[in-house]
Amino acid sequence: MTDTSLVQQVRLHVFGEAAATGRVPQRGQIAAALRAPETAVQEALRELASGKAIILAPHDGDIWAANPFCAVPSPFRVAARGTRYAAICIWDALGIPAALGADATIHAACGDCGAPMTLEVVGDRLASAEGVVHFAVPALRWWDNIGFT
Amino acid sequence: MLLFRDEEHVDCWCRSRDLTRGALLTPDQAWRLARAWYAGKLSPAWRRHTLEETEALLAGAGLTGAFWNLRAGGGTIPT
């Protein structure tokens, strides 16, 4: 049975660290910070993933994304509060200033040609933007493959 | 979901993958969706959106119609 208290502690630690540093901690770091067994932390991470609070990488069980924060380098980069963040898509890139309640500059690239594109969030509004956002997959099927929506 | 320079680049990307075009949003719509979706994600009180809340968030960004329907197939709640 999963320890619901530990699940909450893990969630708050993961998101707190990601927001403060731009780095999403992994199970060893989480276990050390919370002084909890790594196996229990991994179980808590699986519980959070099953509730779609985070996404785990398919093979090693590491956190891929604690949305909107991405644990690995990506083409969607966000600068906010003097910290650099990564996001898995443009929705999450915009979600970072939304979650932080902070101004941000988003550096992205055209999904087709790779041309650099920039969006800015200032004072809780989209102050400058370019381009169009495309969802390839209908909403009901997003979780068929959350890495391709 | 990806960002593109314009609709021509969306269509070029779709053709290269043999996909039909999905749904287009303005950046402002995407911002409204992201703001509504992720506000409170860092809070201890955060919980996953219900189906009804998700529908309201989508509608609030002007995203209605079949592409955004969450109920066909039994009411799966996305993301």
PDB file of C-alpha atoms in Angstrom:
ATOM      1  CA  MET A   1       0.000   0.000   0.000  1.00  0.00           C
ATOM      2  CA  THR A   2       1.330   3.464  -0.910  1.00  0.00           C
ATOM      3  CA  ASP A   3       2.063   5.891   1.910  1.00  0.00           C
ATOM      4  CA  THR A   4      -0.190   8.829   1.023  1.00  0.00           C
ATOM      5  CA  SER A   5       1.770  11.139   3.312  1.00  0.00           C
ATOM      6  CA  LEU A   6       4.988  10.269   1.496  1.00  0.00           C
ATOM      7  CA  VAL A   7       3.289  10.751  -1.882  1.00  0.00           C
ATOM      8  CA  GLN A   8       2.363  14.285  -0.838  1.00  0.00           C
ATOM      9  CA  GLN A   9       5.876  14.962   0.486  1.00  0.00           C
ATOM     10  CA  VAL A  10       7.428  13.674  -2.716  1.00  0.00           C
ATOM     11  CA  ARG A  11       5.103  15.772  -4.853  1.00  0.00           C
ATOM     12  CA  LEU A  12       5.813  18.948  -2.927  1.00  0.00           C
ATOM     13  CA  HIS A  13       9.549  18.295  -2.952  1.00  0.00           C
ATOM     14  CA  VAL A  14       9.690  17.553  -6.679  1.00  0.00           C
ATOM     15  CA  PHE A  15       7.677  20.605  -7.675  1.00  0.00           C
ATOM     16  CA  GLY A  16       9.329  22.853  -5.097  1.00  0.00           C
ATOM     17  CA  GLU A  17      12.810  21.922  -6.301  1.00  0.00           C
ATOM     18  CA  ALA A  18      11.851  22.206  -9.954  1.00  0.00           C
ATOM     19  CA  ALA A  19      10.349  25.651  -9.408  1.00  0.00           C
ATOM     20  CA  ALA A  20      13.266  26.896  -7.316  1.00  0.00           C
ATOM     21  CA  THR A  21      16.141  25.528  -9.377  1.00  0.00           C
ATOM     22  CA  GLY A  22      14.855  24.500 -12.814  1.00  0.00           C
ATOM     23  CA  ARG A  23      16.063  20.956 -12.116  1.00  0.00           C
ATOM     24  CA  VAL A  24      13.628  18.122 -11.501  1.00  0.00           C
ATOM     25  CA  PRO A  25      15.060  15.862  -8.762  1.00  0.00           C
ATOM     26  CA  GLN A  26      15.178  12.111  -9.333  1.00  0.00           C
ATOM     27  CA  ARG A  27      14.411   9.317  -6.893  1.00  0.00           C
ATOM     28  CA  GLY A  28      17.864   9.109  -5.285  1.00  0.00           C
ATOM     29  CA  GLN A  29      17.956  12.827  -4.626  1.00  0.00           C
ATOM     30  CA  ILE A  30      14.358  12.809  -3.404  1.00  0.00           C
ATOM     31  CA  ALA A  31      15.042   9.882  -1.074  1.00  0.00           C
ATOM     32  CA  ALA A  32      18.090  11.631   0.367  1.00  0.00           C
ATOM     33  CA  ALA A  33      16.243  14.919   0.846  1.00  0.00           C
ATOM     34  CA  LEU A  34      13.243  13.277   2.522  1.00  0.00           C
ATOM     35  CA  ARG A  35      15.291  10.620   4.379  1.00  0.00           C
ATOM     36  CA  ALA A  36      13.013   7.984   2.917  1.00  0.00           C
ATOM     37  CA  PRO A  37      13.822   4.595   1.372  1.00  0.00           C
ATOM     38  CA  GLU A  38      14.386   4.840  -2.384  1.00  0.00           C
ATOM     39  CA  THR A  39      11.939   2.004  -3.023  1.00  0.00           C
ATOM     40  CA  ALA A  40       9.209   3.898  -1.180  1.00  0.00           C
ATOM     41  CA  VAL A  41      10.007   7.054  -3.145  1.00  0.00           C
ATOM     42  CA  GLN A  42       9.788   5.121  -6.395  1.00  0.00           C
ATOM     43  CA  GLU A  43       6.408   3.755  -5.361  1.00  0.00           C
ATOM     44  CA  ALA A  44       5.285   7.309  -4.559  1.00  0.00           C
ATOM     45  CA  LEU A  45       6.472   8.455  -7.986  1.00  0.00           C
ATOM     46  CA  ARG A  46       4.474   5.672  -9.633  1.00  0.00           C
ATOM     47  CA  GLU A  47       1.423   6.795  -7.663  1.00  0.00           C
ATOM     48  CA  LEU A  48       1.930  10.396  -8.806  1.00  0.00           C
ATOM     49  CA  ALA A  49       2.333   9.215 -12.393  1.00  0.00           C
ATOM     50  CA  SER A  50      -0.834   7.158 -12.227  1.00  0.00           C
ATOM     51  CA  GLY A  51      -2.630  10.323 -11.106  1.00  0.00           C
ATOM     52  CA  LYS A  52      -1.020  12.187 -14.013  1.00  0.00           C
ATOM     53  CA  ALA A  53       0.745  14.653 -11.716  1.00  0.00           C
ATOM     54  CA  ILE A  54       4.056  13.665 -13.319  1.00  0.00           C
ATOM     55  CA  ILE A  55       5.257  11.588 -16.282  1.00  0.00           C
ATOM     56  CA  LEU A  56       7.831   8.817 -15.842  1.00  0.00           C
ATOM     57  CA  ALA A  57      10.284   7.803 -18.539  1.00  0.00           C
ATOM     58  CA  PRO A  58       9.216   4.452 -20.009  1.00  0.00           C
ATOM     59  CA  HIS A  59      12.347   2.417 -19.326  1.00  0.00           C
ATOM     60  CA  ASP A  60      14.224   3.603 -16.260  1.00  0.00           C
ATOM     61  CA  GLY A  61      11.348   5.005 -14.221  1.00  0.00           C
ATOM     62  CA  ASP A  62      13.011   8.402 -13.852  1.00  0.00           C
ATOM     63  CA  ILE A  63      10.802  11.467 -13.915  1.00  0.00           C
ATOM     64  CA  TRP A  64      10.545  12.716 -17.476  1.00  0.00           C
ATOM     65  CA  ALA A  65       8.344  15.668 -16.611  1.00  0.00           C
ATOM     66  CA  ALA A  66       6.783  17.118 -13.495  1.00  0.00           C
ATOM     67  CA  ASN A  67       4.561  19.169 -15.714  1.00  0.00           C
ATOM     68  CA  PRO A  68       5.044  21.905 -16.600  1.00  0.00           C
ATOM     69  CA  PHE A  69       8.711  21.285 -15.755  1.00  0.00           C
ATOM     70  CA  CYS A  70      10.684  18.904 -17.969  1.00  0.00           C
ATOM     71  CA  ALA A  71      13.560  16.944 -16.427  1.00  0.00           C
ATOM     72  CA  VAL A  72      15.618  16.701 -19.590  1.00  0.00           C
ATOM     73  CA  PRO A  73      16.785  19.243 -22.188  1.00  0.00           C
ATOM     74  CA  SER A  74      14.114  20.167 -24.703  1.00  0.00           C
ATOM     75  CA  PRO A  75      13.513  22.639 -27.538  1.00  0.00           C
ATOM     76  CA  PHE A  76      11.196  24.631 -25.258  1.00  0.00           C
ATOM     77  CA  ARG A  77      13.302  26.730 -22.888  1.00  0.00           C
ATOM     78  CA  VAL A  78      11.947  29.211 -20.378  1.00  0.00           C
ATOM     79  CA  ALA A  79      13.783  31.935 -18.489  1.00  0.00           C
ATOM     80  CA  ALA A  80      12.033  33.240 -15.384  1.00  0.00           C
ATOM     81  CA  ARG A  81      13.112  34.627 -11.994  1.00  0.00           C
ATOM     82  CA  GLY A  82      16.753  34.308 -13.053  1.00  0.00           C
ATOM     83  CA  THR A  83      16.356  30.564 -13.581  1.00  0.00           C
ATOM     84  CA  ARG A  84      16.289  28.445 -16.725  1.00  0.00           C
ATOM     85  CA  TYR A  85      13.621  25.791 -17.184  1.00  0.00           C
ATOM     86  CA  ALA A  86      12.738  23.238 -19.867  1.00  0.00           C
ATOM     87  CA  ALA A  87       9.255  22.167 -20.981  1.00  0.00           C
ATOM     88  CA  ILE A  88       8.097  19.266 -23.112  1.00  0.00           C
ATOM     89  CA  CYS A  89       5.822  21.390 -25.326  1.00  0.00           C
ATOM     90  CA  ILE A  90       4.605  24.922 -25.886  1.00  0.00           C
ATOM     91  CA  TRP A  91       1.637  24.394 -23.560  1.00  0.00           C
ATOM     92  CA  ASP A  92       3.960  23.486 -20.706  1.00  0.00           C
ATOM     93  CA  ALA A  93       6.401  26.243 -21.646  1.00  0.00           C
ATOM     94  CA  LEU A  94       3.556  28.705 -21.133  1.00  0.00           C
ATOM     95  CA  GLY A  95       2.575  26.737 -18.036  1.00  0.00           C
ATOM     96  CA  ILE A  96       5.866  27.542 -16.301  1.00  0.00           C
ATOM     97  CA  PRO A  97       5.193  31.281 -15.849  1.00  0.00           C
ATOM     98  CA  ALA A  98       1.594  30.343 -15.045  1.00  0.00           C
ATOM     99  CA  ALA A  99       2.691  27.965 -12.272  1.00  0.00           C
ATOM    100  CA  LEU A 100       5.381  30.313 -10.958  1.00  0.00           C
ATOM    101  CA  GLY A 101       3.228  33.427 -11.210  1.00  0.00           C
ATOM    102  CA  ALA A 102       6.246  35.107 -12.802  1.00  0.00           C
ATOM    103  CA  ASP A 103       7.246  36.963 -15.920  1.00  0.00           C
ATOM    104  CA  ALA A 104       9.080  34.780 -18.415  1.00  0.00           C
ATOM    105  CA  THR A 105      10.741  34.641 -21.804  1.00  0.00           C
ATOM    106  CA  ILE A 106      10.077  31.465 -23.781  1.00  0.00           C
ATOM    107  CA  HIS A 107      12.555  30.384 -26.403  1.00  0.00           C
ATOM    108  CA  ALA A 108      11.147  27.826 -28.820  1.00  0.00           C
ATOM    109  CA  ALA A 109      11.621  26.749 -32.404  1.00  0.00           C
ATOM    110  CA  CYS A 110       9.218  26.276 -35.289  1.00  0.00           C
ATOM    111  CA  GLY A 111       8.222  22.605 -35.257  1.00  0.00           C
ATOM    112  CA  ASP A 112       8.629  22.496 -39.022  1.00  0.00           C
ATOM    113  CA  CYS A 113      11.722  24.498 -39.963  1.00  0.00           C
ATOM    114  CA  GLY A 114      13.404  25.011 -36.593  1.00  0.00           C
ATOM    115  CA  ALA A 115      13.461  28.794 -36.849  1.00  0.00           C
ATOM    116  CA  PRO A 116      13.872  30.362 -33.402  1.00  0.00           C
ATOM    117  CA  MET A 117      10.718  31.863 -31.925  1.00  0.00           C
ATOM    118  CA  THR A 118      10.189  33.897 -28.774  1.00  0.00           C
ATOM    119  CA  LEU A 119       7.193  34.569 -26.556  1.00  0.00           C
ATOM    120  CA  GLU A 120       7.103  36.809 -23.502  1.00  0.00           C
ATOM    121  CA  VAL A 121       4.817  36.733 -20.495  1.00  0.00           C
ATOM    122  CA  VAL A 122       4.730  39.966 -18.518  1.00  0.00           C
ATOM    123  CA  GLY A 123       2.388  40.832 -15.690  1.00  0.00           C
ATOM    124  CA  ASP A 124       0.171  37.777 -16.127  1.00  0.00           C
ATOM    125  CA  ARG A 125      -0.424  38.444 -19.808  1.00  0.00           C
ATOM    126  CA  LEU A 126       1.140  37.306 -23.039  1.00  0.00           C
ATOM    127  CA  ALA A 127       3.017  40.484 -23.896  1.00  0.00           C
ATOM    128  CA  SER A 128       4.510  39.321 -27.184  1.00  0.00           C
ATOM    129  CA  ALA A 129       4.129  36.212 -29.272  1.00  0.00           C
ATOM    130  CA  GLU A 130       4.445  34.877 -32.767  1.00  0.00           C
ATOM    131  CA  GLY A 131       3.230  31.913 -34.753  1.00  0.00           C
ATOM    132  CA  VAL A 132       0.442  29.406 -34.210  1.00  0.00           C
ATOM    133  CA  VAL A 133       0.065  26.464 -31.820  1.00  0.00           C
ATOM    134  CA  HIS A 134      -0.931  23.112 -33.289  1.00  0.00           C
ATOM    135  CA  PHE A 135      -2.475  20.145 -31.491  1.00  0.00           C
ATOM    136  CA  ALA A 136      -2.061  17.066 -33.678  1.00  0.00           C
ATOM    137  CA  VAL A 137      -4.145  14.718 -31.528  1.00  0.00           C
ATOM    138  CA  PRO A 138      -7.748  15.152 -30.296  1.00  0.00           C
ATOM    139  CA  ALA A 139      -8.059  15.748 -26.542  1.00  0.00           C
ATOM    140  CA  LEU A 140      -9.570  12.366 -25.786  1.00  0.00           C
ATOM    141  CA  ARG A 141      -6.466  10.612 -27.138  1.00  0.00           C
ATOM    142  CA  TRP A 142      -3.736  12.736 -25.548  1.00  0.00           C
ATOM    143  CA  TRP A 143      -2.812  10.048 -23.051  1.00  0.00           C
ATOM    144  CA  ASP A 144      -2.457   7.387 -25.756  1.00  0.00           C
ATOM    145  CA  ASN A 145       1.026   8.897 -26.132  1.00  0.00           C
ATOM    146  CA  ILE A 146       1.510  12.012 -24.022  1.00  0.00           C
ATOM    147  CA  GLY A 147       4.837  12.615 -25.751  1.00  0.00           C
ATOM    148  CA  PHE A 148       3.014  13.306 -29.008  1.00  0.00           C
ATOM    149  CA  THR A 149      -0.056  15.501 -28.777  1.00  0.00           C
TER     150      THR A 149
ATOM    151  CA  MET B   1       1.739  20.387 -29.067  1.00  0.00           C
ATOM    152  CA  LEU B   2       4.128  22.414 -31.100  1.00  0.00           C
ATOM    153  CA  LEU B   3       4.640  26.017 -32.097  1.00  0.00           C
ATOM    154  CA  PHE B   4       4.937  26.893 -35.775  1.00  0.00           C
ATOM    155  CA  ARG B   5       5.782  30.073 -37.643  1.00  0.00           C
ATOM    156  CA  ASP B   6       2.467  29.990 -39.507  1.00  0.00           C
ATOM    157  CA  GLU B   7      -0.209  27.701 -40.957  1.00  0.00           C
ATOM    158  CA  GLU B   8       1.921  26.881 -44.005  1.00  0.00           C
ATOM    159  CA  HIS B   9       4.553  25.429 -41.715  1.00  0.00           C
ATOM    160  CA  VAL B  10       1.880  23.436 -39.868  1.00  0.00           C
ATOM    161  CA  ASP B  11       0.668  21.951 -43.148  1.00  0.00           C
ATOM    162  CA  CYS B  12       4.206  21.202 -44.305  1.00  0.00           C
ATOM    163  CA  TRP B  13       4.914  19.407 -41.010  1.00  0.00           C
ATOM    164  CA  CYS B  14       1.661  17.431 -41.279  1.00  0.00           C
ATOM    165  CA  ARG B  15       2.374  16.412 -44.885  1.00  0.00           C
ATOM    166  CA  SER B  16       5.860  15.224 -43.958  1.00  0.00           C
ATOM    167  CA  ARG B  17       4.310  12.889 -41.370  1.00  0.00           C
ATOM    168  CA  ASP B  18       1.250  11.895 -43.383  1.00  0.00           C
ATOM    169  CA  LEU B  19      -1.001  13.496 -40.786  1.00  0.00           C
ATOM    170  CA  THR B  20      -4.140  15.523 -41.208  1.00  0.00           C
ATOM    171  CA  ARG B  21      -4.126  18.940 -39.608  1.00  0.00           C
ATOM    172  CA  GLY B  22      -5.347  18.859 -36.008  1.00  0.00           C
ATOM    173  CA  ALA B  23      -6.402  22.013 -34.184  1.00  0.00           C
ATOM    174  CA  LEU B  24      -4.821  25.452 -34.332  1.00  0.00           C
ATOM    175  CA  LEU B  25      -4.685  27.858 -31.420  1.00  0.00           C
ATOM    176  CA  THR B  26      -3.464  31.396 -31.252  1.00  0.00           C
ATOM    177  CA  PRO B  27      -0.617  31.886 -28.788  1.00  0.00           C
ATOM    178  CA  ASP B  28      -3.038  33.845 -26.614  1.00  0.00           C
ATOM    179  CA  GLN B  29      -5.440  30.893 -26.497  1.00  0.00           C
ATOM    180  CA  ALA B  30      -2.558  28.626 -25.523  1.00  0.00           C
ATOM    181  CA  TRP B  31      -1.564  31.078 -22.786  1.00  0.00           C
ATOM    182  CA  ARG B  32      -5.113  31.221 -21.439  1.00  0.00           C
ATOM    183  CA  LEU B  33      -5.242  27.435 -21.407  1.00  0.00           C
ATOM    184  CA  ALA B  34      -1.832  27.118 -19.730  1.00  0.00           C
ATOM    185  CA  ARG B  35      -2.636  29.776 -17.144  1.00  0.00           C
ATOM    186  CA  ALA B  36      -5.895  28.110 -16.173  1.00  0.00           C
ATOM    187  CA  TRP B  37      -4.358  24.623 -16.266  1.00  0.00           C
ATOM    188  CA  TYR B  38      -1.222  25.224 -14.236  1.00  0.00           C
ATOM    189  CA  ALA B  39      -2.320  27.865 -11.727  1.00  0.00           C
ATOM    190  CA  GLY B  40      -2.018  26.165  -8.357  1.00  0.00           C
ATOM    191  CA  LYS B  41       0.146  23.265  -9.585  1.00  0.00           C
ATOM    192  CA  LEU B  42       2.761  24.082  -6.914  1.00  0.00           C
ATOM    193  CA  SER B  43       0.207  24.309  -4.133  1.00  0.00           C
ATOM    194  CA  PRO B  44      -0.065  21.638  -1.426  1.00  0.00           C
ATOM    195  CA  ALA B  45      -3.787  21.638  -2.155  1.00  0.00           C
ATOM    196  CA  TRP B  46      -3.356  20.857  -5.858  1.00  0.00           C
ATOM    197  CA  ARG B  47      -5.372  17.965  -7.213  1.00  0.00           C
ATOM    198  CA  ARG B  48      -6.067  16.662 -10.674  1.00  0.00           C
ATOM    199  CA  HIS B  49      -8.831  18.465 -12.546  1.00  0.00           C
ATOM    200  CA  THR B  50     -12.139  16.686 -12.767  1.00  0.00           C
ATOM    201  CA  LEU B  51     -13.711  15.994 -16.138  1.00  0.00           C
ATOM    202  CA  GLU B  52     -16.103  18.895 -15.685  1.00  0.00           C
ATOM    203  CA  GLU B  53     -13.290  21.241 -14.646  1.00  0.00           C
ATOM    204  CA  THR B  54     -11.234  20.192 -17.646  1.00  0.00           C
ATOM    205  CA  GLU B  55     -14.134  20.876 -19.977  1.00  0.00           C
ATOM    206  CA  ALA B  56     -14.570  24.310 -18.416  1.00  0.00           C
ATOM    207  CA  LEU B  57     -10.855  25.083 -18.797  1.00  0.00           C
ATOM    208  CA  LEU B  58     -10.928  24.156 -22.470  1.00  0.00           C
ATOM    209  CA  ALA B  59     -14.102  26.140 -23.078  1.00  0.00           C
ATOM    210  CA  GLY B  60     -12.580  29.109 -21.267  1.00  0.00           C
ATOM    211  CA  ALA B  61      -9.834  29.191 -23.889  1.00  0.00           C
ATOM    212  CA  GLY B  62     -12.436  28.953 -26.659  1.00  0.00           C
ATOM    213  CA  LEU B  63     -11.708  25.274 -27.312  1.00  0.00           C
ATOM    214  CA  THR B  64     -15.000  23.606 -28.063  1.00  0.00           C
ATOM    215  CA  GLY B  65     -16.229  21.094 -30.616  1.00  0.00           C
ATOM    216  CA  ALA B  66     -15.443  17.485 -31.469  1.00  0.00           C
ATOM    217  CA  PHE B  67     -11.652  17.838 -31.292  1.00  0.00           C
ATOM    218  CA  TRP B  68     -11.913  18.895 -27.649  1.00  0.00           C
ATOM    219  CA  ASN B  69     -14.639  16.474 -26.623  1.00  0.00           C
ATOM    220  CA  LEU B  70     -13.619  14.421 -23.585  1.00  0.00           C
ATOM    221  CA  ARG B  71     -16.685  12.233 -23.191  1.00  0.00           C
ATOM    222  CA  ALA B  72     -16.760   9.922 -26.176  1.00  0.00           C
ATOM    223  CA  GLY B  73     -15.504   6.567 -25.017  1.00  0.00           C
ATOM    224  CA  GLY B  74     -16.467   6.940 -21.397  1.00  0.00           C
ATOM    225  CA  GLY B  75     -15.209  10.242 -20.093  1.00  0.00           C
ATOM    226  CA  THR B  76     -11.437   9.853 -19.953  1.00  0.00           C
ATOM    227  CA  ILE B  77      -9.806  12.851 -18.343  1.00  0.00           C
ATOM    228  CA  PRO B  78      -6.776  14.087 -20.267  1.00  0.00           C
ATOM    229  CA  THR B  79      -3.627  15.462 -18.633  1.00  0.00           C
TER     230      THR B  79
END
